[in-house]
Amino acid sequence: MNKLLSILFTAAGLYASEGYSVYQKHCMKCHAELIEKKEVLKVMHTLKAPPMNEVSNRLRENIVISDDDDDVKRRVTIAFIKDYIEHPSVQYSMCHPMAIEKFGIMPSLKGKLSENERQAVAEWIIDRYKGVAFK
């Protein structure tokens, strides 16, 4: 049993590491990793997209499922992120209307990330900002 848990935690750690690497390579150019709301107001003119902590919070707020199971919500959110990376649209955007007006809709990354990279970065977005408020 301890071996199985060790393997699972190692695999989860590898996905987190890979997810952060994908973020650095493909997302960091536009999305700040972590920034407070008061800092955003100071540097708004230099931002190209909403910060990742705000993106994660908007996903948590807006993806609502009837099942209270956190694992189910996590899987649904990850599936949404993976799809949105390749097929972003105003209809499915989780951003505030003002953010869409300022930044527009993100460009599609279709064909630029593998299935594993999309999975890793989606998991990283959800796990990295769990309990991190955008305030």
MMTF fields as JSON, N, C-alpha, C and O atoms, coordinates in Angstrom:
{
  "mmtfVersion": "1.0.0",
  "mmtfProducer": "UNKNOWN",
  "numBonds": 539,
  "numAtoms": 540,
  "numGroups": 135,
  "numChains": 1,
  "numModels": 1,
  "chainsPerModel": [1],
  "groupsPerChain": [135],
  "chainIdList": ["A"],
  "bondAtomList": [4, 2, 8, 6, 12, 10, 16, 14, 20, 18, 24, 22, 28, 26, 32, 30, 36, 34, 40, 38, 44, 42, 48, 46, 52, 50, 56, 54, 60, 58, 64, 62, 68, 66, 72, 70, 76, 74, 80, 78, 84, 82, 88, 86, 92, 90, 96, 94, 100, 98, 104, 102, 108, 106, 112, 110, 116, 114, 120, 118, 124, 122, 128, 126, 132, 130, 136, 134, 140, 138, 144, 142, 148, 146, 152, 150, 156, 154, 160, 158, 164, 162, 168, 166, 172, 170, 176, 174, 180, 178, 184, 182, 188, 186, 192, 190, 196, 194, 200, 198, 204, 202, 208, 206, 212, 210, 216, 214, 220, 218, 224, 222, 228, 226, 232, 230, 236, 234, 240, 238, 244, 242, 248, 246, 252, 250, 256, 254, 260, 258, 264, 262, 268, 266, 272, 270, 276, 274, 280, 278, 284, 282, 288, 286, 292, 290, 296, 294, 300, 298, 304, 302, 308, 306, 312, 310, 316, 314, 320, 318, 324, 322, 328, 326, 332, 330, 336, 334, 340, 338, 344, 342, 348, 346, 352, 350, 356, 354, 360, 358, 364, 362, 368, 366, 372, 370, 376, 374, 380, 378, 384, 382, 388, 386, 392, 390, 396, 394, 400, 398, 404, 402, 408, 406, 412, 410, 416, 414, 420, 418, 424, 422, 428, 426, 432, 430, 436, 434, 440, 438, 444, 442, 448, 446, 452, 450, 456, 454, 460, 458, 464, 462, 468, 466, 472, 470, 476, 474, 480, 478, 484, 482, 488, 486, 492, 490, 496, 494, 500, 498, 504, 502, 508, 506, 512, 510, 516, 514, 520, 518, 524, 522, 528, 526, 532, 530, 536, 534],
  "bondOrderList": [1, 1, 1, 1, 1, 1, 1, 1, 1, 1, 1, 1, 1, 1, 1, 1, 1, 1, 1, 1, 1, 1, 1, 1, 1, 1, 1, 1, 1, 1, 1, 1, 1, 1, 1, 1, 1, 1, 1, 1, 1, 1, 1, 1, 1, 1, 1, 1, 1, 1, 1, 1, 1, 1, 1, 1, 1, 1, 1, 1, 1, 1, 1, 1, 1, 1, 1, 1, 1, 1, 1, 1, 1, 1, 1, 1, 1, 1, 1, 1, 1, 1, 1, 1, 1, 1, 1, 1, 1, 1, 1, 1, 1, 1, 1, 1, 1, 1, 1, 1, 1, 1, 1, 1, 1, 1, 1, 1, 1, 1, 1, 1, 1, 1, 1, 1, 1, 1, 1, 1, 1, 1, 1, 1, 1, 1, 1, 1, 1, 1, 1, 1, 1, 1],
  "groupList": [{"groupName": "MET", "atomNameList": ["N", "CA", "C", "O"], "elementList": ["N", "C", "C", "O"], "formalChargeList": [0, 0, 0, 0], "bondAtomList": [1, 0, 2, 1, 3, 2], "bondOrderList": [1, 1, 2], "singleLetterCode": "M", "chemCompType": "L-PEPTIDE LINKING"}, {"groupName": "ASN", "atomNameList": ["N", "CA", "C", "O"], "elementList": ["N", "C", "C", "O"], "formalChargeList": [0, 0, 0, 0], "bondAtomList": [1, 0, 2, 1, 3, 2], "bondOrderList": [1, 1, 2], "singleLetterCode": "N", "chemCompType": "L-PEPTIDE LINKING"}, {"groupName": "LYS", "atomNameList": ["N", "CA", "C", "O"], "elementList": ["N", "C", "C", "O"], "formalChargeList": [0, 0, 0, 0], "bondAtomList": [1, 0, 2, 1, 3, 2], "bondOrderList": [1, 1, 2], "singleLetterCode": "K", "chemCompType": "L-PEPTIDE LINKING"}, {"groupName": "LEU", "atomNameList": ["N", "CA", "C", "O"], "elementList": ["N", "C", "C", "O"], "formalChargeList": [0, 0, 0, 0], "bondAtomList": [1, 0, 2, 1, 3, 2], "bondOrderList": [1, 1, 2], "singleLetterCode": "L", "chemCompType": "L-PEPTIDE LINKING"}, {"groupName": "SER", "atomNameList": ["N", "CA", "C", "O"], "elementList": ["N", "C", "C", "O"], "formalChargeList": [0, 0, 0, 0], "bondAtomList": [1, 0, 2, 1, 3, 2], "bondOrderList": [1, 1, 2], "singleLetterCode": "S", "chemCompType": "L-PEPTIDE LINKING"}, {"groupName": "ILE", "atomNameList": ["N", "CA", "C", "O"], "elementList": ["N", "C", "C", "O"], "formalChargeList": [0, 0, 0, 0], "bondAtomList": [1, 0, 2, 1, 3, 2], "bondOrderList": [1, 1, 2], "singleLetterCode": "I", "chemCompType": "L-PEPTIDE LINKING"}, {"groupName": "PHE", "atomNameList": ["N", "CA", "C", "O"], "elementList": ["N", "C", "C", "O"], "formalChargeList": [0, 0, 0, 0], "bondAtomList": [1, 0, 2, 1, 3, 2], "bondOrderList": [1, 1, 2], "singleLetterCode": "F", "chemCompType": "L-PEPTIDE LINKING"}, {"groupName": "THR", "atomNameList": ["N", "CA", "C", "O"], "elementList": ["N", "C", "C", "O"], "formalChargeList": [0, 0, 0, 0], "bondAtomList": [1, 0, 2, 1, 3, 2], "bondOrderList": [1, 1, 2], "singleLetterCode": "T", "chemCompType": "L-PEPTIDE LINKING"}, {"groupName": "ALA", "atomNameList": ["N", "CA", "C", "O"], "elementList": ["N", "C", "C", "O"], "formalChargeList": [0, 0, 0, 0], "bondAtomList": [1, 0, 2, 1, 3, 2], "bondOrderList": [1, 1, 2], "singleLetterCode": "A", "chemCompType": "L-PEPTIDE LINKING"}, {"groupName": "GLY", "atomNameList": ["N", "CA", "C", "O"], "elementList": ["N", "C", "C", "O"], "formalChargeList": [0, 0, 0, 0], "bondAtomList": [1, 0, 2, 1, 3, 2], "bondOrderList": [1, 1, 2], "singleLetterCode": "G", "chemCompType": "PEPTIDE LINKING"}, {"groupName": "TYR", "atomNameList": ["N", "CA", "C", "O"], "elementList": ["N", "C", "C", "O"], "formalChargeList": [0, 0, 0, 0], "bondAtomList": [1, 0, 2, 1, 3, 2], "bondOrderList": [1, 1, 2], "singleLetterCode": "Y", "chemCompType": "L-PEPTIDE LINKING"}, {"groupName": "GLU", "atomNameList": ["N", "CA", "C", "O"], "elementList": ["N", "C", "C", "O"], "formalChargeList": [0, 0, 0, 0], "bondAtomList": [1, 0, 2, 1, 3, 2], "bondOrderList": [1, 1, 2], "singleLetterCode": "E", "chemCompType": "L-PEPTIDE LINKING"}, {"groupName": "VAL", "atomNameList": ["N", "CA", "C", "O"], "elementList": ["N", "C", "C", "O"], "formalChargeList": [0, 0, 0, 0], "bondAtomList": [1, 0, 2, 1, 3, 2], "bondOrderList": [1, 1, 2], "singleLetterCode": "V", "chemCompType": "L-PEPTIDE LINKING"}, {"groupName": "GLN", "atomNameList": ["N", "CA", "C", "O"], "elementList": ["N", "C", "C", "O"], "formalChargeList": [0, 0, 0, 0], "bondAtomList": [1, 0, 2, 1, 3, 2], "bondOrderList": [1, 1, 2], "singleLetterCode": "Q", "chemCompType": "L-PEPTIDE LINKING"}, {"groupName": "HIS", "atomNameList": ["N", "CA", "C", "O"], "elementList": ["N", "C", "C", "O"], "formalChargeList": [0, 0, 0, 0], "bondAtomList": [1, 0, 2, 1, 3, 2], "bondOrderList": [1, 1, 2], "singleLetterCode": "H", "chemCompType": "L-PEPTIDE LINKING"}, {"groupName": "CYS", "atomNameList": ["N", "CA", "C", "O"], "elementList": ["N", "C", "C", "O"], "formalChargeList": [0, 0, 0, 0], "bondAtomList": [1, 0, 2, 1, 3, 2], "bondOrderList": [1, 1, 2], "singleLetterCode": "C", "chemCompType": "L-PEPTIDE LINKING"}, {"groupName": "PRO", "atomNameList": ["N", "CA", "C", "O"], "elementList": ["N", "C", "C", "O"], "formalChargeList": [0, 0, 0, 0], "bondAtomList": [1, 0, 2, 1, 3, 2], "bondOrderList": [1, 1, 2], "singleLetterCode": "P", "chemCompType": "L-PEPTIDE LINKING"}, {"groupName": "ARG", "atomNameList": ["N", "CA", "C", "O"], "elementList": ["N", "C", "C", "O"], "formalChargeList": [0, 0, 0, 0], "bondAtomList": [1, 0, 2, 1, 3, 2], "bondOrderList": [1, 1, 2], "singleLetterCode": "R", "chemCompType": "L-PEPTIDE LINKING"}, {"groupName": "ASP", "atomNameList": ["N", "CA", "C", "O"], "elementList": ["N", "C", "C", "O"], "formalChargeList": [0, 0, 0, 0], "bondAtomList": [1, 0, 2, 1, 3, 2], "bondOrderList": [1, 1, 2], "singleLetterCode": "D", "chemCompType": "L-PEPTIDE LINKING"}, {"groupName": "TRP", "atomNameList": ["N", "CA", "C", "O"], "elementList": ["N", "C", "C", "O"], "formalChargeList": [0, 0, 0, 0], "bondAtomList": [1, 0, 2, 1, 3, 2], "bondOrderList": [1, 1, 2], "singleLetterCode": "W", "chemCompType": "L-PEPTIDE LINKING"}],
  "groupTypeList": [0, 1, 2, 3, 3, 4, 5, 3, 6, 7, 8, 8, 9, 3, 10, 8, 4, 11, 9, 10, 4, 12, 10, 13, 2, 14, 15, 0, 2, 15, 14, 8, 11, 3, 5, 11, 2, 2, 11, 12, 3, 2, 12, 0, 14, 7, 3, 2, 8, 16, 16, 0, 1, 11, 12, 4, 1, 17, 3, 17, 11, 1, 5, 12, 5, 4, 18, 18, 18, 18, 18, 12, 2, 17, 17, 12, 7, 5, 8, 6, 5, 2, 18, 10, 5, 11, 14, 16, 4, 12, 13, 10, 4, 0, 15, 14, 16, 0, 8, 5, 11, 2, 6, 9, 5, 0, 16, 4, 3, 2, 9, 2, 3, 4, 11, 1, 11, 17, 13, 8, 12, 8, 11, 19, 5, 5, 18, 17, 10, 2, 9, 12, 8, 6, 2],
  "groupIdList": [1, 2, 3, 4, 5, 6, 7, 8, 9, 10, 11, 12, 13, 14, 15, 16, 17, 18, 19, 20, 21, 22, 23, 24, 25, 26, 27, 28, 29, 30, 31, 32, 33, 34, 35, 36, 37, 38, 39, 40, 41, 42, 43, 44, 45, 46, 47, 48, 49, 50, 51, 52, 53, 54, 55, 56, 57, 58, 59, 60, 61, 62, 63, 64, 65, 66, 67, 68, 69, 70, 71, 72, 73, 74, 75, 76, 77, 78, 79, 80, 81, 82, 83, 84, 85, 86, 87, 88, 89, 90, 91, 92, 93, 94, 95, 96, 97, 98, 99, 100, 101, 102, 103, 104, 105, 106, 107, 108, 109, 110, 111, 112, 113, 114, 115, 116, 117, 118, 119, 120, 121, 122, 123, 124, 125, 126, 127, 128, 129, 130, 131, 132, 133, 134, 135],
  "secStructList": [7, 2, 2, 2, 2, 2, 2, 2, 2, 2, 2, 2, 2, 2, 2, 2, 2, 2, 2, 2, 2, 2, 0, 0, 0, 0, 0, 6, 6, 6, 1, 7, 1, 1, 7, 7, 2, 2, 2, 2, 2, 2, 2, 4, 4, 4, 7, 1, 1, 7, 7, 2, 2, 2, 2, 2, 2, 2, 2, 2, 2, 2, 7, 7, 7, 1, 7, 7, 7, 2, 2, 2, 2, 2, 2, 2, 2, 2, 2, 2, 2, 2, 2, 2, 2, 2, 1, 7, 7, 6, 6, 6, 7, 7, 1, 7, 2, 2, 2, 2, 2, 2, 2, 7, 7, 7, 7, 7, 7, 6, 6, 6, 1, 7, 2, 2, 2, 2, 2, 2, 2, 2, 2, 2, 2, 2, 2, 2, 6, 6, 6, 7, 7, 7, 7],
  "xCoordList": [0.819, 0.0, 0.867, 0.592, 1.925, 2.811, 3.497, 3.706, 3.853, 4.475, 3.522, 3.928, 2.264, 1.263, 1.083, 1.054, 0.964, 0.838, 2.063, 1.94, 3.225, 4.46, 4.475, 4.858, 4.061, 4.009, 3.014, 3.308, 1.839, 0.817, 1.297, 1.1, 1.931, 2.431, 3.571, 3.681, 4.403, 5.485, 4.914, 5.37, 3.925, 3.294, 2.628, 2.738, 1.938, 1.285, 2.321, 2.101, 3.443, 4.513, 5.117, 5.454, 5.253, 5.781, 4.829, 5.266, 3.522, 2.552, 2.585, 2.501, 2.706, 2.776, 4.008, 3.933, 5.133, 6.368, 6.239, 6.64, 5.676, 5.49, 4.495, 4.68, 3.44, 2.44, 3.046, 2.733, 3.917, 4.575, 5.497, 5.584, 6.168, 7.032, 6.216, 6.636, 5.064, 4.182, 3.721, 3.721, 3.329, 2.936, 4.066, 3.833, 5.283, 6.417, 6.654, 6.978, 6.496, 6.779, 5.67, 5.954, 4.41, 3.302, 2.37, 1.679, 2.332, 1.322, 1.901, 1.255, 3.112, 3.739, 3.918, 3.959, 4.02, 4.193, 3.04, 3.221, 1.863, 0.677, 0.102, -0.334, 0.094, -0.539, 0.499, 1.362, 0.417, 1.257, 0.87, -0.3, 1.848, 1.565, 0.73, -0.272, 1.136, 0.472, 0.649, 1.772, -0.453, -0.391, -1.643, -2.724, -1.503, -2.638, -3.407, -2.852, -4.687, -5.566, -5.03, -5.074, -4.523, -4.019, -2.801, -2.595, -1.999, -0.852, -1.305, -0.71, -2.359, -2.901, -3.286, -3.005, -3.927, -4.342, -3.149, -3.256, -2.017, -0.815, -0.17, 0.405, -0.272, 0.427, -0.532, -0.131, -1.794, -2.814, -2.402, -2.677, -1.756, -1.378, -0.326, -0.155, 0.378, 1.411, 0.932, 1.601, -0.214, -0.711, -1.286, -1.922, -1.051, -1.574, -2.778, -3.518, -2.971, -4.056, -4.282, -3.433, -5.41, -5.636, -4.588, -4.11, -4.23, -3.266, -3.86, -5.076, -2.988, -3.439, -4.221, -5.155, -3.873, -4.65, -6.085, -7.0, -6.309, -7.676, -8.361, -9.54, -7.643, -8.213, -8.695, -9.823, -7.857, -8.213, -9.426, -10.326, -9.448, -10.583, -11.876, -12.93, -11.807, -13.009, -13.513, -14.722, -12.605, -13.01, -13.728, -14.786, -13.161, -13.773, -15.164, -16.084, -15.313, -16.598, -17.644, -18.815, -17.234, -18.189, -18.52, -19.567, -17.669, -17.986, -18.75, -18.188, -20.026, -20.922, -21.474, -21.947, -21.408, -21.966, -22.926, -22.801, -23.87, -24.859, -24.278, -24.816, -23.2, -22.549, -21.596, -20.785, -21.688, -20.81, -19.422, -18.6, -19.155, -17.883, -16.771, -16.813, -15.774, -14.66, -13.866, -13.387, -13.721, -12.986, -13.7, -13.059, -15.028, -15.809, -15.656, -15.425, -15.782, -15.637, -14.232, -14.066, -13.237, -11.856, -11.713, -11.115, -12.263, -12.165, -12.913, -12.432, -14.079, -14.855, -14.076, -14.022, -13.482, -12.709, -11.48, -11.168, -10.79, -9.621, -10.032, -9.352, -11.128, -11.623, -11.95, -11.654, -12.56, -12.877, -11.605, -11.525, -10.614, -9.357, -8.693, -8.257, -8.619, -7.975, -8.675, -8.014, -9.99, -10.73, -10.542, -10.353, -10.591, -10.489, -9.123, -9.023, -8.091, -6.748, -6.739, -6.08, -7.465, -7.492, -8.646, -8.556, -9.724, -10.923, -11.453, -12.599, -10.646, -11.135, -12.233, -12.177, -13.222, -14.285, -14.943, -14.881, -15.57, -16.248, -17.418, -17.733, -18.061, -19.202, -18.794, -19.58, -17.59, -17.147, -16.153, -15.662, -15.86, -14.896, -15.441, -16.638, -14.568, -14.927, -14.554, -14.772, -13.997, -13.538, -14.711, -15.794, -14.458, -15.412, -15.495, -14.501, -16.636, -16.753, -15.692, -15.204, -15.331, -14.295, -12.943, -12.167, -12.663, -11.399, -11.393, -10.367, -12.516, -12.601, -12.411, -11.733, -13.016, -12.854, -11.392, -10.891, -10.707, -9.304, -8.351, -7.484, -8.518, -7.548, -7.996, -7.164, -9.288, -9.79, -9.816, -9.643, -10.034, -10.041, -8.646, -8.015, -8.179, -6.824, -6.725, -7.709, -5.559, -5.382, -5.392, -4.985, -5.854, -5.865, -4.44, -3.562, -4.231, -2.942, -3.074, -2.277, -4.086, -4.32, -3.075, -2.525, -2.649, -1.481, -0.152, 0.897, -0.183, 1.065, 1.377, 2.522, 0.358, 0.541, 0.027, -1.004, 0.758, 0.313, -0.817, -1.083, -1.468, -2.506, -1.938, -2.574, -0.755, -0.124, 0.208, 0.061, 0.652, 0.955, -0.317, -0.329, -1.384, -2.656, -3.164, -3.659, -3.041, -3.463, -2.623, -3.16, -1.335, -0.432, -0.689, -0.758, -0.832, -1.037, -2.421, -2.583, -3.417, -4.761, -4.744, -5.328, -4.083, -3.967, -3.198, -3.567, -2.136, -1.333, -2.174, -2.106, -2.958, -3.796, -4.762, -4.946, -5.369, -6.322, -5.613, -6.05, -4.544, -3.873, -3.026, -2.982, -2.366, -1.465, -2.213, -1.689, -3.432, -4.162, -5.297, -6.148, -5.315, -6.35, -6.167, -5.107, -7.18, -7.12, -6.403, -6.21, -5.998, -5.315, -6.329, -6.781, -6.67, -7.665, -7.027, -5.832, -7.83, -7.399, -7.973, -9.106, -7.16, -7.653, -6.636, -6.875],
  "yCoordList": [-1.192, 0.0, 1.262, 2.209, 1.27, 2.433, 2.665, 3.809, 1.566, 1.697, 2.357, 3.223, 1.95, 2.506, 3.997, 4.789, 4.385, 5.801, 6.582, 7.691, 6.017, 6.669, 6.89, 7.958, 5.886, 5.999, 7.07, 7.872, 7.096, 8.089, 9.503, 10.407, 9.707, 11.042, 11.459, 12.635, 10.534, 10.836, 11.229, 12.196, 10.489, 10.807, 12.172, 12.952, 12.472, 13.774, 14.892, 15.946, 14.669, 15.665, 15.907, 17.038, 14.832, 14.981, 15.779, 16.629, 15.511, 16.278, 17.752, 18.625, 18.037, 19.422, 20.11, 21.251, 19.421, 19.965, 20.2, 21.247, 19.22, 19.365, 20.48, 21.244, 20.576, 21.629, 23.011, 23.908, 23.184, 24.48, 24.771, 25.913, 23.768, 23.949, 24.352, 25.216, 23.735, 24.1, 25.545, 26.319, 25.905, 27.286, 28.245, 29.243, 27.94, 28.819, 28.948, 30.032, 27.872, 27.878, 28.521, 29.215, 28.295, 28.706, 29.767, 30.448, 29.923, 30.789, 32.047, 33.094, 31.928, 32.992, 34.289, 35.376, 34.174, 35.37, 36.351, 37.565, 35.814, 36.66, 36.665, 37.711, 35.521, 35.39, 35.44, 34.566, 36.466, 36.508, 35.328, 34.951, 34.751, 33.571, 33.913, 33.254, 34.926, 35.265, 36.75, 37.245, 37.447, 38.882, 39.288, 38.752, 40.22, 40.706, 41.736, 42.395, 41.87, 42.783, 44.221, 44.909, 44.68, 46.057, 46.254, 47.348, 45.211, 45.298, 45.314, 45.995, 44.562, 44.544, 45.95, 46.367, 46.683, 48.047, 48.94, 49.843, 48.687, 49.484, 49.158, 50.034, 47.894, 47.464, 47.047, 46.38, 47.443, 47.034, 47.33, 46.534, 48.452, 48.835, 47.903, 47.886, 47.132, 46.231, 44.781, 43.96, 44.464, 43.088, 42.728, 43.551, 41.492, 40.997, 40.082, 39.813, 39.607, 38.678, 38.692, 39.176, 38.171, 38.098, 37.211, 36.251, 37.524, 36.681, 35.295, 35.143, 34.29, 32.918, 32.709, 31.907, 33.406, 33.213, 33.69, 33.11, 34.728, 35.166, 34.167, 33.865, 33.655, 32.653, 31.451, 30.993, 30.949, 29.788, 30.074, 29.242, 31.24, 31.598, 31.709, 31.275, 32.278, 32.392, 31.005, 30.774, 30.089, 28.722, 28.085, 27.477, 28.222, 27.642, 28.234, 27.518, 29.534, 30.193, 29.825, 29.64, 29.718, 29.609, 28.192, 27.969, 27.254, 25.882, 25.26, 24.948, 25.096, 24.602, 23.261, 23.126, 22.285, 20.973, 20.588, 21.068, 19.735, 19.355, 18.401, 18.279, 17.738, 16.796, 17.576, 18.365, 17.362, 18.063, 17.445, 17.917, 16.42, 15.706, 16.576, 16.926, 16.926, 17.77, 17.128, 17.827, 15.803, 15.117, 15.24, 15.408, 15.158, 15.3, 16.717, 16.909, 17.715, 19.11, 19.351, 20.058, 18.769, 18.925, 18.35, 18.98, 17.151, 16.526, 17.336, 17.48, 17.857, 18.684, 19.96, 20.372, 20.574, 21.807, 21.548, 22.337, 20.461, 20.097, 19.862, 20.32, 19.16, 18.917, 20.241, 20.414, 21.177, 22.487, 23.216, 23.738, 23.251, 23.948, 23.341, 24.064, 22.025, 21.35, 21.709, 21.931, 21.765, 22.13, 23.609, 23.967, 24.471, 25.91, 26.304, 27.24, 25.61, 25.884, 25.79, 26.584, 24.83, 24.642, 25.372, 25.699, 25.625, 26.22, 27.384, 27.34, 28.414, 29.544, 30.294, 30.434, 30.767, 31.544, 32.434, 32.17, 33.484, 34.404, 33.71, 34.038, 32.766, 32.068, 31.273, 31.152, 30.734, 29.889, 30.558, 29.937, 31.81, 32.514, 32.67, 32.883, 32.565, 32.741, 34.143, 34.474, 34.956, 36.296, 37.255, 37.07, 38.271, 39.374, 40.054, 40.074, 40.608, 41.311, 42.396, 42.587, 43.108, 44.146, 43.538, 44.143, 42.355, 41.688, 41.276, 41.388, 40.807, 40.437, 41.676, 41.63, 42.78, 44.034, 44.474, 44.921, 44.354, 44.782, 43.833, 44.269, 42.509, 41.534, 40.788, 40.24, 40.764, 39.932, 38.476, 38.171, 37.591, 36.154, 35.624, 36.027, 34.738, 34.212, 33.48, 32.911, 33.494, 32.747, 31.239, 30.776, 30.505, 29.045, 28.509, 29.004, 27.501, 26.812, 25.429, 24.529, 25.278, 23.994, 23.572, 24.344, 22.347, 21.813, 22.201, 21.72, 23.065, 23.502, 22.736, 22.713, 22.106, 21.326, 19.909, 19.696, 18.964, 17.572, 17.35, 18.205, 16.218, 15.845, 15.853, 16.367, 15.29, 15.256, 16.653, 16.924, 17.542, 18.915, 19.655, 20.376, 19.478, 20.115, 19.581, 20.344, 18.275, 17.676, 18.237, 18.617, 18.286, 18.745, 20.203, 20.534, 21.074, 22.493, 22.713, 23.573, 21.966, 22.095, 21.686, 22.368, 20.588, 20.155, 21.188, 21.493, 21.719, 22.715, 23.952, 24.472, 24.424, 25.609, 25.373, 26.25, 24.206, 23.896, 23.714, 24.264, 22.963, 22.63, 23.773, 23.983, 24.501, 25.584, 26.668, 27.228, 26.956, 28.09, 27.676, 28.497, 26.427, 26.0, 26.761, 26.689, 27.478, 28.262, 29.591, 30.285, 29.968, 31.244, 32.23, 32.089, 33.202, 34.195, 35.276, 35.553, 35.87, 37.027, 38.241, 38.655, 38.798, 39.932, 41.033, 42.067],
  "zCoordList": [0.0, 0.0, 0.0, -0.737, 0.84, 0.88, -0.455, -0.859, -1.152, -2.465, -3.454, -4.229, -3.428, -4.325, -4.061, -5.003, -2.811, -2.474, -2.918, -3.438, -2.718, -3.14, -4.658, -5.135, -5.394, -6.861, -7.28, -8.166, -6.654, -6.994, -6.696, -7.508, -5.529, -5.196, -6.118, -6.467, -6.509, -7.45, -8.802, -9.412, -9.273, -10.56, -10.502, -11.448, -9.407, -9.256, -9.251, -9.849, -8.582, -8.549, -9.92, -10.267, -10.704, -12.052, -12.929, -13.704, -12.814, -13.589, -13.196, -14.06, -11.898, -11.439, -12.009, -12.464, -11.983, -12.532, -14.029, -14.538, -14.732, -16.18, -16.476, -17.423, -15.668, -15.863, -15.734, -16.516, -14.745, -14.568, -15.753, -16.205, -16.243, -17.418, -18.644, -19.414, -18.826, -19.952, -19.78, -20.737, -18.56, -18.276, -18.66, -19.342, -18.222, -18.511, -20.012, -20.498, -20.732, -22.167, -23.001, -23.977, -22.624, -23.495, -22.911, -23.668, -21.615, -21.002, -20.359, -20.32, -19.864, -19.085, -19.888, -19.312, -21.19, -22.029, -21.832, -21.926, -21.56, -21.414, -19.997, -19.516, -19.328, -18.015, -16.902, -16.815, -16.045, -14.847, -13.968, -13.903, -13.297, -12.474, -11.247, -10.97, -10.524, -9.274, -9.027, -8.934, -8.923, -8.679, -7.913, -8.156, -7.002, -6.231, -7.036, -7.915, -6.728, -7.459, -7.438, -8.457, -6.277, -6.197, -7.107, -7.632, -7.295, -8.211, -9.665, -10.5, -9.963, -11.326, -11.742, -12.865, -10.844, -11.164, -11.498, -12.329, -10.85, -11.108, -12.46, -13.106, -12.881, -14.106, -15.221, -16.175, -15.098, -16.062, -17.509, -18.408, -17.729, -19.093, -19.7, -20.919, -18.876, -19.399, -19.519, -20.146, -18.925, -18.955, -20.322, -20.98, -20.733, -22.001, -21.811, -22.758, -20.581, -20.27, -18.765, -18.017, -18.318, -16.88, -16.206, -16.811, -14.962, -14.253, -13.983, -13.865, -13.889, -13.716, -12.43, -12.416, -11.339, -10.124, -10.315, -9.73, -11.118, -11.414, -12.349, -12.167, -13.337, -14.241, -13.434, -13.614, -12.558, -11.751, -10.866, -10.754, -10.245, -9.403, -10.204, -9.74, -11.385, -12.229, -12.626, -12.662, -12.921, -13.247, -12.055, -12.217, -10.882, -9.679, -9.425, -9.028, -9.652, -9.416, -10.465, -10.135, -11.705, -12.806, -13.254, -13.862, -12.971, -13.351, -12.186, -11.136, -12.407, -11.375, -11.836, -12.965, -10.962, -11.273, -10.158, -9.031, -10.466, -9.458, -8.418, -7.317, -8.756, -7.846, -6.939, -7.425, -5.639, -4.699, -4.588, -3.803, -5.344, -5.284, -5.87, -7.05, -5.048, -5.5, -6.629, -7.522, -6.601, -7.668, -9.004, -10.041, -8.982, -10.221, -10.75, -11.944, -9.875, -10.309, -10.864, -11.858, -10.229, -10.703, -12.112, -12.983, -12.335, -13.66, -14.726, -15.85, -14.373, -15.307, -15.641, -16.799, -14.631, -14.844, -15.705, -16.596, -15.446, -16.256, -17.703, -18.621, -17.913, -19.279, -19.968, -21.151, -19.236, -19.799, -20.223, -21.335, -19.337, -19.642, -20.871, -21.767, -20.912, -22.051, -23.362, -24.376, -23.346, -24.552, -24.875, -26.038, -23.861, -24.083, -24.637, -25.431, -24.233, -24.752, -26.282, -26.954, -26.818, -28.268, -28.954, -30.138, -28.221, -28.83, -27.986, -27.538, -27.764, -26.971, -27.726, -28.947, -26.989, -27.615, -26.581, -25.38, -27.061, -26.162, -25.468, -24.324, -26.133, -25.533, -24.296, -23.356, -24.283, -23.189, -22.254, -21.312, -22.512, -21.677, -20.262, -20.069, -19.292, -17.889, -17.397, -16.232, -18.28, -17.898, -17.708, -18.264, -16.915, -16.802, -18.16, -18.886, -18.529, -19.816, -20.011, -21.125, -18.939, -19.061, -19.425, -20.164, -18.913, -19.243, -20.71, -21.381, -21.204, -22.618, -23.486, -24.513, -23.061, -23.808, -23.822, -24.854, -22.691, -22.601, -23.317, -24.074, -23.071, -23.564, -24.819, -25.542, -25.081, -26.166, -25.719, -24.539, -26.671, -26.393, -26.69, -27.667, -25.858, -26.058, -27.398, -27.869, -28.0, -29.252, -28.992, -27.926, -29.963, -29.848, -29.825, -30.532, -29.009, -28.977, -29.615, -29.348, -30.456, -31.123, -31.902, -32.688, -31.67, -32.352, -31.728, -32.156, -30.724, -30.08, -28.804, -28.352, -28.223, -26.998, -27.223, -27.86, -26.695, -26.767, -25.765, -24.921, -25.861, -24.897, -23.477, -22.557, -23.302, -21.972, -21.462, -20.27, -22.345, -21.93, -21.528, -20.53, -22.298, -21.933, -20.592, -19.763, -20.386, -19.12, -17.974, -16.934, -18.164, -17.105, -16.74, -15.557, -17.728, -17.416, -16.826, -15.961, -17.265, -16.692, -15.215, -14.373, -14.911, -13.513, -12.697, -11.563, -13.274, -12.569, -12.249, -11.135, -13.203, -12.984, -11.824, -10.98, -11.782, -10.72, -9.373, -8.362, -9.359, -8.096, -7.551, -6.339, -8.41, -7.987, -7.212, -6.249, -7.637, -7.064, -6.136, -5.794, -5.734, -4.8, -3.499, -2.876, -3.093, -1.863, -1.998, -1.0, -3.222, -3.442, -4.008, -5.144, -3.224, -3.645, -4.507, -4.401, -5.344, -6.124, -5.409, -5.654, -4.521, -3.724, -3.676, -3.052]
}
